[in-house]
Coordinates of C-alpha atoms in Angstrom, one line a residue:
Chain J
X109 CA -33.1 18.6 27.2
X110 CA -34.9 19.1 29.6
X111 CA -33.0 16.9 31.8
X112 CA -29.4 19.2 30.3
X113 CA -31.2 22.9 31.6
X114 CA -32.6 21.1 34.6
X115 CA -29.8 19.7 35.6
X116 CA -28.3 23.4 34.7
X117 CA -30.3 25.3 36.8
X118 CA -30.2 23.2 39.9
X119 CA -26.3 23.5 39.7
X120 CA -26.6 28.0 40.3
X121 CA -28.9 28.0 41.9
X122 CA -27.5 25.8 44.2
X123 CA -24.2 28.2 43.6
X124 CA -26.2 31.4 44.7
X125 CA -27.9 29.8 47.6
X126 CA -24.2 29.3 48.8
X127 CA -22.7 32.5 48.2
X128 CA -25.7 34.1 50.0
X129 CA -25.6 31.8 52.4
X130 CA -21.8 30.1 53.5
X131 CA -20.9 32.3 56.5
X132 CA -18.0 34.8 56.3
X133 CA -14.3 33.9 57.6
X134 CA -11.4 35.9 58.2
X135 CA -8.6 34.5 57.7
X136 CA -5.1 36.0 59.2
X137 CA -2.2 34.6 57.9
X138 CA 1.1 35.4 61.0
X139 CA 0.1 36.8 64.0
X140 CA -1.1 40.9 64.6
X141 CA 1.1 42.6 67.1
X142 CA -1.1 43.6 69.9
X143 CA -0.4 47.2 71.8
X144 CA 2.1 46.9 74.5
X145 CA 1.5 49.9 77.6
X146 CA 4.6 51.1 78.5
X147 CA 5.8 53.5 81.7
X148 CA 6.8 57.2 80.3
X149 CA 8.1 60.2 82.2
X150 CA 5.6 62.8 81.3
X151 CA 7.1 66.1 79.9
X152 CA 7.6 69.0 83.1
X153 CA 4.9 70.8 84.3
X154 CA 5.0 73.7 83.6
X155 CA 2.6 77.2 84.3
X156 CA 2.3 80.5 81.9
X157 CA 1.0 83.1 84.3
X158 CA 0.2 86.4 81.2
X159 CA 1.7 89.2 83.8
X160 CA 0.2 92.1 84.5
X161 CA -2.2 94.0 82.7
X162 CA -1.1 96.0 79.4
X163 CA -1.9 99.5 79.0
X164 CA -2.0 101.1 74.6
X165 CA 0.2 103.3 73.5
X166 CA 3.2 102.8 75.5
X167 CA 4.4 104.0 79.0
X168 CA 2.9 107.9 77.9
X169 CA 0.1 106.1 76.5
X170 CA -0.4 108.0 73.1
X171 CA 2.3 106.1 70.4
X172 CA 0.7 103.9 68.5
X173 CA 0.9 100.0 68.2
X174 CA 2.8 99.9 71.4
X175 CA 2.2 98.0 74.6
X176 CA 3.8 97.8 77.8
X177 CA 3.0 96.1 80.9
X178 CA 2.0 97.8 84.3
X179 CA 2.2 96.9 88.0
X180 CA 3.2 93.4 89.0
X181 CA 0.4 91.0 89.7
X182 CA -0.2 88.8 92.8
X183 CA 0.6 85.3 92.4
X184 CA -0.7 82.5 94.4
X185 CA 0.9 79.2 94.3
X186 CA 0.8 75.9 95.8
X187 CA 3.5 73.3 95.4
X188 CA 3.8 69.5 97.1
X189 CA 7.4 69.1 96.5
X190 CA 6.4 65.3 95.5
X191 CA 8.9 62.9 95.6
X192 CA 12.6 64.4 93.9
X193 CA 10.4 67.1 91.7
X194 CA 11.7 70.8 92.2
X195 CA 10.2 74.2 91.8
X196 CA 11.6 77.0 89.5
X197 CA 10.4 80.1 88.2
X198 CA 11.2 82.4 86.3
X199 CA 9.6 85.7 84.8
X200 CA 5.9 84.2 85.5
X201 CA 6.9 80.7 83.5
X202 CA 6.2 78.1 87.0
X203 CA 8.1 74.8 85.9
X204 CA 8.7 71.7 88.3
X205 CA 11.4 69.4 87.4
X206 CA 10.7 65.8 88.4
X207 CA 13.9 64.5 86.9
X208 CA 12.3 60.3 87.4
X209 CA 8.9 61.5 86.6
X210 CA 7.2 59.8 89.3
X211 CA 5.0 62.8 90.5
X212 CA 1.6 63.2 89.7
X213 CA 0.6 65.8 87.8
X214 CA -2.1 68.3 87.9
X215 CA -3.1 71.1 90.5
X216 CA -2.2 69.2 93.3
X217 CA 1.8 69.3 92.6
X218 CA 1.6 72.8 91.1
X219 CA -1.5 75.5 90.2
X220 CA -0.8 79.1 90.4
X221 CA -3.0 81.8 89.7
X222 CA -2.2 85.7 89.7
X223 CA -4.6 88.7 90.4
X224 CA -3.7 92.1 89.9
X225 CA -5.7 96.2 90.9
X226 CA -5.3 98.4 88.4
X227 CA -6.4 101.6 89.0
X228 CA -4.8 104.0 86.2
X229 CA -6.6 106.3 84.6
X230 CA -7.2 104.7 81.4
X231 CA -6.5 100.8 83.8
X232 CA -9.2 100.7 86.4
X233 CA -10.4 96.9 87.8
X234 CA -9.4 93.6 89.3
X235 CA -7.7 91.0 86.8
X236 CA -7.1 87.6 87.6
X237 CA -6.4 84.8 85.8
X238 CA -5.6 80.9 86.6
X239 CA -1.9 80.7 84.7
X240 CA -2.2 78.1 82.3
X241 CA -0.4 75.1 80.7
X242 CA 1.2 75.3 76.9
X243 CA -1.4 74.4 74.2
X244 CA -2.1 74.1 70.6
X245 CA -5.5 74.6 70.8
X246 CA -8.1 76.6 72.9
X247 CA -11.3 78.3 72.3
X248 CA -11.4 82.2 74.2
X249 CA -15.1 82.8 74.6
X250 CA -15.6 86.4 75.8
X251 CA -14.7 89.6 74.7
X252 CA -15.9 92.9 72.8
X253 CA -14.9 95.8 70.9
X254 CA -17.6 98.2 70.1
X255 CA -16.7 102.3 70.6
X256 CA -15.1 101.8 74.4
X257 CA -14.4 98.1 74.8
X258 CA -11.4 97.2 74.1
X259 CA -10.1 93.6 73.9
X260 CA -5.9 92.7 73.5
X261 CA -5.7 89.5 72.6
X262 CA -1.9 88.5 74.7
X263 CA -0.3 85.3 73.4
X264 CA 2.4 84.1 75.1
X265 CA 4.9 82.4 74.0
X266 CA 7.2 80.3 76.9
X267 CA 8.6 77.5 75.1
X268 CA 12.6 76.6 73.3
X269 CA 10.4 76.7 69.7
X270 CA 9.2 79.6 67.7
X271 CA 5.1 78.9 67.3
X272 CA 3.0 80.8 64.6
X273 CA -0.9 80.6 65.9
X274 CA -3.4 80.7 63.2
X275 CA -6.6 82.6 64.5
X276 CA -10.5 81.4 63.7
X277 CA -12.9 84.6 64.8
X278 CA -16.7 83.8 65.2
X279 CA -19.4 86.2 65.4
X280 CA -23.1 86.8 65.2
X281 CA -22.9 86.0 61.3
X282 CA -20.7 83.8 61.4
X283 CA -17.3 83.0 60.7
X284 CA -14.7 86.5 60.2
X285 CA -12.6 86.7 57.1
X286 CA -10.1 89.2 57.9
X287 CA -6.4 89.4 56.3
X288 CA -3.4 89.1 59.4
X289 CA -5.2 85.7 61.0
X290 CA -3.6 83.6 59.5
X291 CA 0.3 82.8 60.5
X292 CA 1.0 84.8 63.3
X293 CA 5.0 85.0 64.5
X294 CA 5.9 83.7 68.1
X295 CA 8.7 83.5 68.7
X296 CA 10.2 81.5 71.8
X297 CA 10.6 82.8 74.7
X298 CA 7.8 85.8 73.6
X299 CA 4.8 87.8 74.5
X300 CA 2.5 89.3 71.8
X301 CA -1.1 91.2 72.3
X302 CA -2.8 91.8 69.2
X303 CA -5.8 94.5 69.4
X304 CA -9.0 92.7 68.4
X305 CA -10.3 95.8 66.6
X306 CA -8.2 95.6 63.6
X307 CA -9.4 91.8 63.2
X308 CA -13.3 92.2 64.1
X309 CA -13.2 96.7 64.6
X310 CA -17.2 97.6 66.2
X311 CA -18.5 93.6 67.5
X312 CA -19.6 93.9 70.3
X313 CA -20.4 89.3 70.9
X314 CA -17.8 87.2 68.7
X315 CA -15.7 83.8 70.7
X316 CA -11.9 83.6 69.5
X317 CA -10.6 79.9 68.3
X318 CA -6.4 79.9 68.5
X319 CA -4.7 77.4 66.7
X320 CA -1.0 76.8 67.5
X321 CA 2.0 74.9 65.4
X322 CA 5.3 74.4 66.2
X323 CA 5.4 75.6 69.7
X324 CA 2.5 75.6 72.4
X325 CA 1.4 78.5 73.9
X326 CA -1.1 80.7 76.2
X327 CA -3.2 83.3 75.5
X328 CA -5.9 84.9 77.6
X329 CA -7.8 87.9 75.9
X330 CA -7.9 91.1 78.3
X331 CA -11.0 92.7 78.1
X332 CA -11.4 96.8 79.0
X333 CA -13.8 99.2 79.5
X334 CA -13.6 102.9 79.6
X335 CA -17.2 104.9 80.1
X336 CA -17.0 108.4 78.6
X337 CA -13.2 109.4 80.0
X338 CA -13.4 106.8 83.1
X339 CA -11.8 103.1 83.2
X340 CA -14.4 100.9 83.6
X341 CA -13.7 97.8 84.1
X342 CA -10.6 95.4 83.5
X343 CA -10.4 91.2 83.2
X344 CA -8.3 88.7 81.7
X345 CA -9.9 86.1 79.7
X346 CA -9.6 82.9 80.1
X347 CA -9.6 80.1 77.5
X348 CA -12.8 77.4 78.4
X349 CA -12.9 74.4 78.3
X350 CA -13.8 71.6 75.3
X351 CA -17.8 72.5 74.2
X352 CA -20.5 70.1 75.7
X353 CA -24.2 69.4 74.9
X354 CA -24.2 70.1 79.4
X355 CA -22.5 72.9 79.9
X356 CA -22.3 74.9 83.5
X357 CA -21.0 78.4 84.6
X358 CA -20.7 78.2 88.1
X359 CA -20.2 81.9 90.5
X360 CA -22.6 84.6 88.3
X361 CA -23.1 86.2 92.4
X362 CA -25.5 89.4 91.7
X363 CA -24.6 92.6 93.2
X364 CA -26.0 96.5 92.6
X365 CA -28.4 95.3 90.5
X366 CA -30.8 98.1 91.8
X367 CA -27.7 100.3 91.0
X368 CA -27.4 99.1 88.1
X369 CA -31.1 99.6 87.1
X370 CA -30.8 103.3 88.1
X371 CA -26.7 103.6 86.2
X372 CA -28.6 102.3 82.9
X373 CA -31.9 104.8 82.9
X374 CA -29.2 106.9 83.1
X375 CA -26.7 106.8 80.5
X376 CA -28.0 103.9 77.9
X377 CA -24.2 103.1 77.1
X378 CA -24.1 101.6 80.7
X379 CA -26.2 98.6 79.5
X380 CA -23.4 96.2 79.1
X381 CA -23.0 96.2 82.5
X382 CA -26.5 93.9 82.7
X383 CA -25.4 90.4 82.9
X384 CA -24.7 88.5 80.2
X385 CA -25.0 84.9 79.2
X386 CA -22.5 84.2 75.8
X387 CA -23.6 80.7 73.4
X388 CA -20.6 79.8 70.4
X389 CA -21.5 76.8 68.4
X390 CA -18.5 75.5 67.1
X391 CA -20.0 72.4 64.6
X392 CA -22.4 73.3 61.4
X393 CA -25.9 72.1 62.8
X394 CA -27.9 74.6 65.0
X395 CA -28.9 74.6 68.5
X396 CA -31.5 74.9 70.3
X397 CA -30.7 75.4 74.1
X398 CA -32.3 76.1 77.9
X399 CA -30.0 77.7 80.0
X400 CA -30.7 77.9 84.0
X401 CA -29.9 80.5 86.2
X402 CA -30.3 78.6 88.8
X403 CA -30.2 80.7 92.9
X404 CA -27.7 78.8 95.6
X405 CA -30.8 79.6 97.7
X406 CA -35.2 79.9 98.2
X407 CA -34.5 83.7 97.5
X408 CA -33.1 83.6 94.8
X409 CA -35.7 82.3 92.0
X410 CA -33.4 82.3 88.4
X411 CA -34.2 82.7 85.4
X412 CA -34.5 80.2 82.0
X413 CA -33.5 81.2 78.1
X414 CA -34.7 78.5 76.1
X415 CA -33.1 79.7 72.4
X416 CA -32.0 78.7 69.5
X417 CA -28.2 79.6 68.2
X418 CA -27.1 78.1 64.0
X419 CA -24.3 77.3 64.0
X420 CA -21.1 78.8 63.9
X421 CA -22.4 81.8 65.7
X422 CA -22.3 82.8 68.8
X423 CA -25.0 85.0 70.5
X424 CA -25.8 87.3 73.7
X425 CA -28.2 87.1 75.7
X426 CA -28.8 89.5 78.1
X427 CA -29.8 87.7 81.8
X428 CA -32.8 89.9 82.8
X429 CA -35.1 90.2 86.6
X430 CA -32.2 88.9 88.9
X431 CA -31.8 89.8 92.1
X432 CA -29.0 89.8 93.8
X433 CA -27.2 87.0 95.2
X434 CA -25.8 83.6 94.3
X435 CA -26.1 81.8 90.8
X436 CA -24.9 79.2 88.9
X437 CA -26.1 79.3 85.1
X438 CA -27.0 75.3 83.8
X439 CA -27.1 74.6 79.9
X440 CA -27.9 72.0 78.1
X441 CA -28.2 72.0 74.4
X442 CA -29.0 69.5 71.9
X443 CA -25.6 70.2 69.9
X444 CA -22.3 70.9 71.5
X445 CA -21.5 74.8 72.9
X446 CA -18.6 76.8 74.8
X447 CA -21.0 78.6 77.3
X448 CA -19.7 82.2 79.3
X449 CA -21.1 85.0 81.3
X450 CA -20.7 88.3 81.8
X451 CA -20.5 89.6 85.7
X452 CA -20.9 93.0 86.6
X453 CA -19.8 94.2 89.5
X454 CA -21.0 97.9 90.8
X455 CA -20.5 100.0 94.5
X456 CA -21.3 102.8 95.0
X457 CA -17.5 103.6 96.0
X458 CA -15.5 103.3 92.6
X459 CA -16.3 103.0 89.3
X460 CA -17.7 99.4 87.8
X461 CA -15.6 96.4 87.1
X462 CA -16.8 92.9 85.3
X463 CA -15.3 89.4 85.1
X464 CA -15.8 87.1 81.8
X465 CA -16.8 83.2 83.3
X466 CA -16.0 80.4 81.3
X467 CA -18.1 77.3 81.7
X468 CA -16.2 75.0 84.3
X469 CA -14.2 71.5 83.8
X470 CA -16.8 69.0 85.4
X471 CA -14.3 66.7 87.9
X472 CA -14.7 63.9 90.6
X473 CA -10.6 64.0 91.2
X474 CA -8.8 65.4 93.9
X475 CA -7.9 69.2 92.8
X476 CA -6.2 72.1 95.0
X477 CA -6.3 76.1 94.9
X478 CA -4.5 78.9 96.1
X479 CA -6.9 81.7 96.9
X480 CA -5.1 85.3 96.9
X481 CA -4.7 86.7 99.6
X482 CA -5.7 90.6 99.7
X483 CA -9.9 90.7 99.3
X484 CA -12.5 88.6 100.1
X485 CA -12.8 84.6 98.1
X486 CA -16.0 82.6 97.9
X487 CA -16.0 79.4 95.8
X488 CA -18.5 78.3 94.7
X489 CA -19.6 74.3 94.1
X490 CA -22.4 73.1 92.0
X491 CA -22.4 69.1 92.2
X492 CA -24.1 67.4 89.5
X493 CA -25.2 64.6 91.4
X494 CA -26.9 66.0 94.1
X495 CA -28.2 69.5 92.2
X496 CA -27.1 71.7 95.3
X497 CA -25.3 74.6 95.1
X498 CA -22.9 75.7 97.7
X499 CA -21.2 78.9 98.1
X500 CA -18.3 79.1 100.9
X501 CA -16.0 82.2 102.1
X502 CA -11.7 81.1 102.3
X503 CA -9.5 82.2 103.7
X504 CA -7.1 84.8 102.4
X505 CA -3.5 83.6 101.1
X506 CA -4.7 79.5 102.3
X507 CA -5.3 76.8 99.6
X508 CA -8.8 75.0 98.6
X509 CA -8.7 71.5 98.0
X510 CA -11.8 68.6 96.4
X511 CA -11.1 65.5 97.9
X512 CA -11.4 62.4 94.9
X513 CA -15.3 61.2 95.2
X514 CA -18.0 59.9 93.4
X515 CA -19.8 63.3 92.7
X516 CA -19.6 65.0 89.6
X517 CA -18.4 68.8 90.8
X518 CA -18.0 72.4 88.6
X519 CA -16.1 75.1 90.4
X520 CA -14.9 78.3 90.7
X521 CA -13.4 81.5 92.7
X522 CA -15.2 84.7 92.4
X523 CA -12.4 87.1 94.0
X524 CA -13.7 90.8 95.4
X525 CA -10.7 93.3 96.9
X526 CA -12.9 97.0 97.5
X527 CA -15.5 96.2 95.4
X528 CA -13.6 95.0 92.4
X529 CA -14.5 91.8 90.8
X530 CA -12.1 88.8 89.1
X531 CA -12.9 85.0 88.7
X532 CA -10.5 82.0 89.1
X533 CA -10.7 78.8 87.6
X534 CA -10.4 75.4 89.0
X535 CA -8.2 73.2 86.8
X536 CA -5.5 70.1 86.9
X537 CA -3.0 70.7 84.4
X538 CA -1.2 68.1 83.5
X539 CA 0.8 66.6 80.8
X540 CA 0.1 63.6 79.4
X541 CA 2.0 60.7 80.8
X542 CA 2.4 57.3 82.6
X543 CA 1.2 54.8 80.5
X544 CA 1.4 55.2 76.9
X545 CA 0.1 52.6 74.2
X546 CA 2.1 51.1 71.6
X547 CA 2.0 49.0 68.3
X548 CA 4.9 48.1 66.9
X549 CA 3.7 47.4 63.1
Chain W
X38 CA -2.9 51.3 55.8
X39 CA 0.0 50.3 56.8
X40 CA 3.5 48.2 56.4
X41 CA 1.4 44.6 58.3
X42 CA -1.8 45.1 56.4
X43 CA 0.5 44.7 53.0
X44 CA 3.0 42.4 53.6
X45 CA 2.9 39.1 55.2
X46 CA 5.8 38.2 54.7
X47 CA 6.6 41.4 57.7
X48 CA 4.4 39.9 59.7
X49 CA 6.0 37.1 59.7
X50 CA 8.7 39.1 60.4
X51 CA 7.2 41.2 62.9
X52 CA 6.5 37.5 65.2
X53 CA 10.0 36.9 65.2
X54 CA 11.2 40.4 66.6
X55 CA 12.9 39.8 70.2
X56 CA 11.0 41.2 72.5
X57 CA 13.6 43.2 74.0
X58 CA 13.7 45.0 70.4
X59 CA 10.2 45.6 70.8
X60 CA 10.7 46.2 73.7
X61 CA 13.2 48.9 73.4
X62 CA 11.2 49.9 70.1
X63 CA 8.6 50.7 72.2
X64 CA 9.5 52.6 74.5
X65 CA 11.1 55.3 72.5
X66 CA 8.1 55.8 70.9
X67 CA 6.3 56.9 74.0
X68 CA 9.5 58.8 74.6
X69 CA 9.2 61.2 71.5
X70 CA 5.8 61.3 72.0
X71 CA 5.9 62.4 75.3
X72 CA 8.7 64.8 75.0
X73 CA 9.7 64.5 78.0
X74 CA 13.0 65.9 77.5
X75 CA 15.0 62.1 78.0
X76 CA 17.6 61.9 76.4
X77 CA 16.9 60.2 72.8
X78 CA 20.3 60.0 70.7
X79 CA 21.3 56.6 71.5
X80 CA 18.0 54.5 71.1
X81 CA 16.9 56.5 67.6
X82 CA 20.4 55.5 66.6
X83 CA 20.0 51.9 67.7
X84 CA 16.3 51.2 66.2
X85 CA 18.2 53.0 62.7
X86 CA 15.9 55.4 62.7
X87 CA 16.5 58.3 59.9
X88 CA 13.2 60.1 59.5
X89 CA 9.7 61.0 61.1
X90 CA 6.4 61.0 59.8
X91 CA 3.3 62.0 61.7
X92 CA 0.7 61.2 58.9
X93 CA -1.5 64.1 57.9
X94 CA -4.2 64.4 60.5
X95 CA -6.7 67.7 62.2
X96 CA -6.8 67.2 65.5
X97 CA -5.6 68.9 68.2
X98 CA -3.9 65.9 70.2
X99 CA -1.5 65.2 66.3
X100 CA -1.5 69.2 66.8
X101 CA 0.1 68.0 70.5
X102 CA 1.9 65.8 69.1
X103 CA 3.9 67.9 66.3
X104 CA 4.9 70.7 69.6
X105 CA 6.3 67.6 71.3
X106 CA 8.6 66.1 68.6
X107 CA 9.3 69.9 67.5
X108 CA 10.4 70.5 71.4
X109 CA 12.8 67.3 70.9
X110 CA 16.6 67.9 70.5
X111 CA 17.3 65.2 68.5
X112 CA 15.0 65.9 66.0
X113 CA 14.3 68.3 63.7
X114 CA 11.8 69.5 61.4
X115 CA 11.9 68.8 57.4
X116 CA 8.2 70.5 56.5
X117 CA 4.9 69.3 55.7
X118 CA 4.3 66.1 52.8
X119 CA 1.7 65.2 51.5
X120 CA 1.5 62.2 54.1
X121 CA 2.0 65.2 56.6
X122 CA 4.9 66.1 58.7
X123 CA 8.4 64.5 58.7
X124 CA 10.9 64.6 60.7
X125 CA 14.6 64.4 60.5
X126 CA 16.6 62.9 62.9
X127 CA 20.0 64.9 63.5
X128 CA 22.7 62.8 63.5
X129 CA 20.9 59.3 62.3
X130 CA 23.2 56.0 62.2
X131 CA 25.3 55.6 59.5
X132 CA 27.2 52.1 59.3
X133 CA 23.9 50.1 59.2
X134 CA 24.1 46.8 59.6
X135 CA 24.0 45.0 56.2
X136 CA 21.2 42.9 55.0
X137 CA 21.6 39.3 55.9
X138 CA 21.4 37.9 52.5
X139 CA 22.8 34.1 54.4
X140 CA 19.1 32.6 54.3
X141 CA 17.5 30.9 51.5
X142 CA 14.3 29.7 52.4
X143 CA 11.4 31.6 53.4
X144 CA 8.0 31.3 53.6
X145 CA 7.0 33.0 50.5
X146 CA 9.7 30.4 48.9
X147 CA 8.9 27.1 49.9
X148 CA 4.7 28.1 48.9
X149 CA 6.3 28.8 45.2
X150 CA 8.5 26.0 45.2
X151 CA 5.7 23.7 46.6
X152 CA 3.5 24.9 43.9
X153 CA 5.8 24.5 41.0
X154 CA 6.6 21.3 41.5
X155 CA 2.8 20.3 41.7
X156 CA 3.1 21.6 38.1
X157 CA 6.0 19.7 37.3
X158 CA 3.8 16.6 38.8
X159 CA 1.3 17.0 36.7
X160 CA 2.8 17.4 33.6
X161 CA 4.8 14.3 34.1
X162 CA 3.5 11.6 31.5
X163 CA 2.1 8.2 32.9
X164 CA 1.7 5.3 31.8
X165 CA -1.8 5.5 31.5
X166 CA -1.9 8.3 29.3
X167 CA 1.0 6.7 27.6
X168 CA -1.2 4.4 26.4
X169 CA -4.5 6.1 25.5
X170 CA -2.2 8.2 23.2
X171 CA -0.6 5.6 21.0
X172 CA -4.6 4.1 20.8
X173 CA -6.3 7.3 19.1
X174 CA -2.9 7.5 17.0
X175 CA -4.1 3.9 15.9
X176 CA -7.2 4.7 15.4
X177 CA -6.9 8.6 13.4
X178 CA -4.7 6.0 11.4
X179 CA -7.4 3.6 10.5
X180 CA -9.8 6.3 9.2
X181 CA -6.9 7.7 7.0
X182 CA -6.9 4.6 5.1
X183 CA -9.4 4.8 4.2

């Protein structure tokens, strides 16, 4: 009996040990197909411009819900005429027709931007924008709908299929729940203008997330400011790059800081002329960030902000104590954030103006940007590898090129026309193409 | 989960697919994903594609793909289903070739036949079992006689 029990225990122990200690193996029957690389022609590169600035109230300025474009922007573009390509433009839409698909897409093939100096009783200032490759999703980190501030969301569908747009708006309190955020129809080859005050009234700080379905769209926020009865600046706020843990905002050129201080002392409503850093945290976790506002020279010392922003919210931080000079905002965060800087320009000869600087894309490839002919244009470049900030005055009407290199650079062009300011981001827009991996399964 | 994860037959069939057909299908998929304006009607007919399903998923890549498919004139949107977004080919192939039924043997049939053969062989009575059965019967008869 004991012998039988012992035998049984031995067999059970051997089976258990075999089950636990036996090496795992995988048996494949048949052959799994591997991905094949297919060379495919990319969709033709098309860049869409916003056109002239929008005036609320129609041409008379008194018609509710009516928006008309006033004036014509100055378009600056560079097209390389590569291979058998052909540039076609129609109503602010620039398309490179490439029958063979051989041309390498990007800013070296085509880049387009526009500037417009508005000087009416209700709109005053310089508005500039890089013309966009339409896409399905974008974040615009800027805007203000408090008294005296107007934010218009411009949605342009330059494609042949109708698009439906859903909006998500985040304020200091988190996601905003308002009727009319979902299912906004933008017909093919049409633009629509939405006054954001109708969705988030009297909100100083917000970020807009735009998702398009059905067709791709281009989007901007046109921000306009009025102090009392005087127009005090206009700008197109462009979409930001993806959220990042190390965002860089080049081109923080502080001018007329003494004049701003004087104006704020006389009237607190001029407080929005102070440079402001806006941080949005798209995730659910709080982000602790350090923003170093670094000067380009030894004379411009800069400042440092170390703060925490709850997830899903957006917060503005005043950049105080900055003397006139050229700066770059370097944001280092433990969670991905979207950063932008509002920059004002105050001169004695005209009403104030401002521009919203989005964080720049880091790049090490060859890029090109067209420089507008009027005014003074300067490019601000931050080299991540060397940590150096360089500012260069550019020749109006020329094209500025970056060669491919090892170092990652961030760059923005600041344009000043008669004391009004605007910015043009250095982008490299292209459609998916080239080699596509396809698995037949 | 795709068909090749579920069916070994399909996996073997894929392996035996002619390489030029795989290349044609890959090129069609790449052109659909790129939405580059290439004429696709003939390729869709040759591949006998009637519907295209993009599995339900969030993310900008899927949204971009959906926008690209919407811009292809050979497709029309059906809408969202529980499995994802669906597109219908506008002029699909109608003269589909009949399924080739001439192949009598397949790997599965071969394995099934082999298993059946083993069971038949095991079930065949052998000389020794007959002898043992006869002996047992005699013992049983003797026990009954007592």
